[in-house]
């Protein structure tokens, strides 16, 4: 099917911007983009007058299961928050994870996101098929999913944070991860589902799991992801246990490399930042979650200047109850300027983080992140016709500095997922009802 989105302002990210132009998607791939009126043939014409078209946004870090525990431990530090919530997450089952995953991906789609990286590391012993629950949720919503099969093998009795009954044995974790790769990973250019390898964090896994996961990922040709340098508590623990900072520890274990992207990376030394740039290690910047937990402000400007890929992440909805990606452009810009002054990040750099930067983190810069011929037809069509944007002549400034606009359309591979601010194929009220029931059962099942 040939779909043309026309009469819109277009921010291609990788090239020119158009005040009034069109984008043609043919069989799921962008065939043309340009200024003026489209004169060719198409089965579907989308009149996007008053709208801004951008690439679909890329979410580089999330924990979808946490949609079932939003609002809990609202005034805790990260370590306190984890200790409070791990016992609750230990009661997850596949039905709860499916409801949470569906709600989380629905919210992401409604805020412009077409590709979701989800780090799932909680596998309760009686929790059913957690991975299948998330895969089925993706199929309902229609976004692309990079599912990071996480793991923890260091419980409380070994100095870790999670309860012992929530961790796996090292060998079991590696075997379980390999089985998920073999079952679900799709390496094709237009893949809707890819798998990555993701031990949870240095304070919840052993060194053997970190190195074994890296070996597994490289043997299978998939990417690596974990949390790193999120808090000063983590740095103090790492220094006490292994005599180096989290970034130095990751480097020692082969975890600073071009096939790795790391969540948060707030507390990095200048040497670590240079090392990220030299190795091409990616950073998933999660500004709202970092603010909610008071973890600090990531050195985004310094990482960009060093040449490191930087994308945006919503993070789990238990530390970012809004759960929308569009607003992270705004938060990223504000935090960068709070840290580095008014020139630390421009509006267009914020949009780059959410699109091309995210695509680089996920290893998909050849396919996603920009509006150009040959890339996948993942497009966000933002409606800027309302009162909130009246008088803002720069549409990118309206998107980044204003309230997150409603979507006239969201296309994934040319297929409409959101239309006129609502999901095309799912009832939001049903998703909300199912989530509320799952969340209530999780909290009451004590």
CSV table of N, CA and C in Angstrom, one decimal, residues 60 223 257-265 268 273-285 299-300 302-312 352-365:
chain,number,residue,atom,x,y,z
A,60,UNK,N,14.7,4.1,24.4
A,60,UNK,CA,15.9,3.2,24.5
A,60,UNK,C,15.9,2.5,25.9
A,223,UNK,N,22.7,-7.3,20.7
A,223,UNK,CA,23.2,-6.2,21.5
A,223,UNK,C,23.2,-6.5,23.0
A,257,UNK,N,31.6,-0.8,24.4
A,257,UNK,CA,31.9,-1.3,23.0
A,257,UNK,C,30.7,-0.8,22.2
A,258,UNK,N,30.9,-0.9,20.9
A,258,UNK,CA,29.9,-0.4,19.9
A,258,UNK,C,28.6,-1.2,19.9
A,259,UNK,N,28.6,-2.4,20.5
A,259,UNK,CA,27.3,-3.2,20.5
A,259,UNK,C,26.6,-3.1,21.9
A,260,UNK,N,27.0,-2.1,22.7
A,260,UNK,CA,26.4,-1.9,24.0
A,260,UNK,C,25.8,-0.5,24.1
A,261,UNK,N,24.6,-0.5,24.8
A,261,UNK,CA,24.1,0.8,25.2
A,261,UNK,C,23.6,0.6,26.7
A,262,UNK,N,23.9,1.6,27.5
A,262,UNK,CA,23.8,1.6,28.9
A,262,UNK,C,22.8,2.6,29.4
A,263,UNK,N,22.0,2.2,30.4
A,263,UNK,CA,20.9,3.1,30.9
A,263,UNK,C,21.5,4.0,32.0
A,264,UNK,N,21.1,5.3,31.9
A,264,UNK,CA,21.3,6.4,32.9
A,264,UNK,C,22.7,7.0,32.7
A,265,UNK,N,23.8,6.4,33.0
A,265,UNK,CA,25.2,6.9,32.9
A,265,UNK,C,25.3,8.3,33.4
A,268,UNK,N,29.6,9.9,35.6
A,268,UNK,CA,30.7,9.5,34.7
A,268,UNK,C,31.8,10.5,34.9
A,273,UNK,N,33.7,9.4,30.0
A,273,UNK,CA,33.0,10.0,28.9
A,273,UNK,C,33.8,9.9,27.6
A,274,UNK,N,35.1,10.2,27.7
A,274,UNK,CA,36.0,10.0,26.5
A,274,UNK,C,36.0,8.5,26.1
A,275,UNK,N,36.0,7.6,27.0
A,275,UNK,CA,36.0,6.2,26.7
A,275,UNK,C,34.7,5.8,26.0
A,276,UNK,N,33.6,6.3,26.5
A,276,UNK,CA,32.3,6.0,25.8
A,276,UNK,C,32.4,6.5,24.4
A,277,UNK,N,32.9,7.7,24.1
A,277,UNK,CA,33.0,8.2,22.8
A,277,UNK,C,33.9,7.3,21.9
A,278,UNK,N,35.1,7.0,22.5
A,278,UNK,CA,36.1,6.2,21.7
A,278,UNK,C,35.6,4.8,21.4
A,279,UNK,N,34.8,4.2,22.2
A,279,UNK,CA,34.3,2.9,22.0
A,279,UNK,C,32.9,2.8,21.3
A,280,UNK,N,32.3,4.0,21.2
A,280,UNK,CA,30.9,4.0,20.6
A,280,UNK,C,29.8,3.4,21.5
A,281,UNK,N,30.1,3.4,22.8
A,281,UNK,CA,29.1,2.9,23.7
A,281,UNK,C,27.9,3.9,23.9
A,282,UNK,N,26.7,3.4,23.8
A,282,UNK,CA,25.5,4.2,23.8
A,282,UNK,C,25.1,4.5,25.2
A,283,UNK,N,24.3,5.6,25.3
A,283,UNK,CA,23.7,5.9,26.6
A,283,UNK,C,22.2,6.2,26.4
A,284,UNK,N,21.4,5.5,27.3
A,284,UNK,CA,20.0,5.8,27.3
A,284,UNK,C,19.7,6.8,28.4
A,285,UNK,N,19.4,8.0,28.0
A,285,UNK,CA,19.2,9.1,29.0
A,285,UNK,C,17.7,9.1,29.4
A,299,UNK,N,25.5,13.7,31.9
A,299,UNK,CA,26.3,14.6,31.1
A,299,UNK,C,26.1,14.5,29.6
A,300,UNK,N,24.8,14.8,29.2
A,300,UNK,CA,24.5,14.5,27.8
A,300,UNK,C,25.3,15.3,26.8
A,302,UNK,N,28.3,16.5,27.2
A,302,UNK,CA,29.7,16.0,27.1
A,302,UNK,C,29.8,14.7,26.3
A,303,UNK,N,28.7,13.8,26.5
A,303,UNK,CA,28.7,12.5,25.8
A,303,UNK,C,28.6,12.8,24.3
A,304,UNK,N,27.7,13.7,23.9
A,304,UNK,CA,27.5,14.0,22.5
A,304,UNK,C,28.8,14.6,21.9
A,305,UNK,N,29.4,15.5,22.6
A,305,UNK,CA,30.7,16.1,22.1
A,305,UNK,C,31.8,15.0,22.0
A,306,UNK,N,31.8,14.0,22.8
A,306,UNK,CA,32.7,12.9,22.8
A,306,UNK,C,32.5,11.9,21.6
A,307,UNK,N,31.3,12.0,21.0
A,307,UNK,CA,30.9,11.1,19.9
A,307,UNK,C,30.1,9.9,20.3
A,308,UNK,N,29.7,9.8,21.6
A,308,UNK,CA,28.9,8.7,22.0
A,308,UNK,C,27.5,8.8,21.5
A,309,UNK,N,26.8,7.7,21.1
A,309,UNK,CA,25.4,7.7,20.8
A,309,UNK,C,24.6,7.9,22.1
A,310,UNK,N,23.7,8.8,22.0
A,310,UNK,CA,22.8,9.1,23.2
A,310,UNK,C,21.3,9.1,22.7
A,311,UNK,N,20.5,8.3,23.3
A,311,UNK,CA,19.1,8.3,23.1
A,311,UNK,C,18.3,8.6,24.3
A,312,UNK,N,17.0,8.7,24.2
A,312,UNK,CA,16.1,9.0,25.3
A,312,UNK,C,15.4,7.7,25.8
A,352,UNK,N,16.8,15.0,17.9
A,352,UNK,CA,17.7,14.0,17.4
A,352,UNK,C,17.9,12.9,18.4
A,353,UNK,N,18.0,13.3,19.7
A,353,UNK,CA,18.2,12.3,20.8
A,353,UNK,C,17.0,11.3,20.7
A,354,UNK,N,15.8,11.8,20.5
A,354,UNK,CA,14.6,10.9,20.5
A,354,UNK,C,14.4,10.1,19.3
A,355,UNK,N,15.2,10.3,18.3
A,355,UNK,CA,15.0,9.6,17.0
A,355,UNK,C,16.3,9.0,16.5
A,356,UNK,N,17.2,9.7,15.9
A,356,UNK,CA,18.4,9.2,15.4
A,356,UNK,C,19.4,8.7,16.5
A,357,UNK,N,19.4,9.4,17.6
A,357,UNK,CA,20.2,9.0,18.7
A,357,UNK,C,19.8,7.6,19.3
A,358,UNK,N,18.5,7.5,19.4
A,358,UNK,CA,17.9,6.2,19.9
A,358,UNK,C,18.2,5.1,18.9
A,359,UNK,N,18.0,5.4,17.6
A,359,UNK,CA,18.3,4.4,16.6
A,359,UNK,C,19.7,3.9,16.6
A,360,UNK,N,20.7,4.9,16.9
A,360,UNK,CA,22.1,4.5,17.0
A,360,UNK,C,22.3,3.6,18.2
A,361,UNK,N,21.7,3.9,19.3
A,361,UNK,CA,21.8,3.1,20.5
A,361,UNK,C,21.4,1.6,20.2
A,362,UNK,N,20.3,1.4,19.5
A,362,UNK,CA,19.8,0.1,19.2
A,362,UNK,C,20.4,-0.5,18.0
A,363,UNK,N,21.4,0.1,17.3
A,363,UNK,CA,22.0,-0.4,16.2
A,363,UNK,C,21.1,-0.4,14.9
A,364,UNK,N,20.2,0.5,14.9
A,364,UNK,CA,19.3,0.5,13.7
A,364,UNK,C,19.3,1.9,13.0
A,365,UNK,N,20.4,2.6,13.0
A,365,UNK,CA,20.5,3.9,12.3
A,365,UNK,C,20.3,3.8,10.8
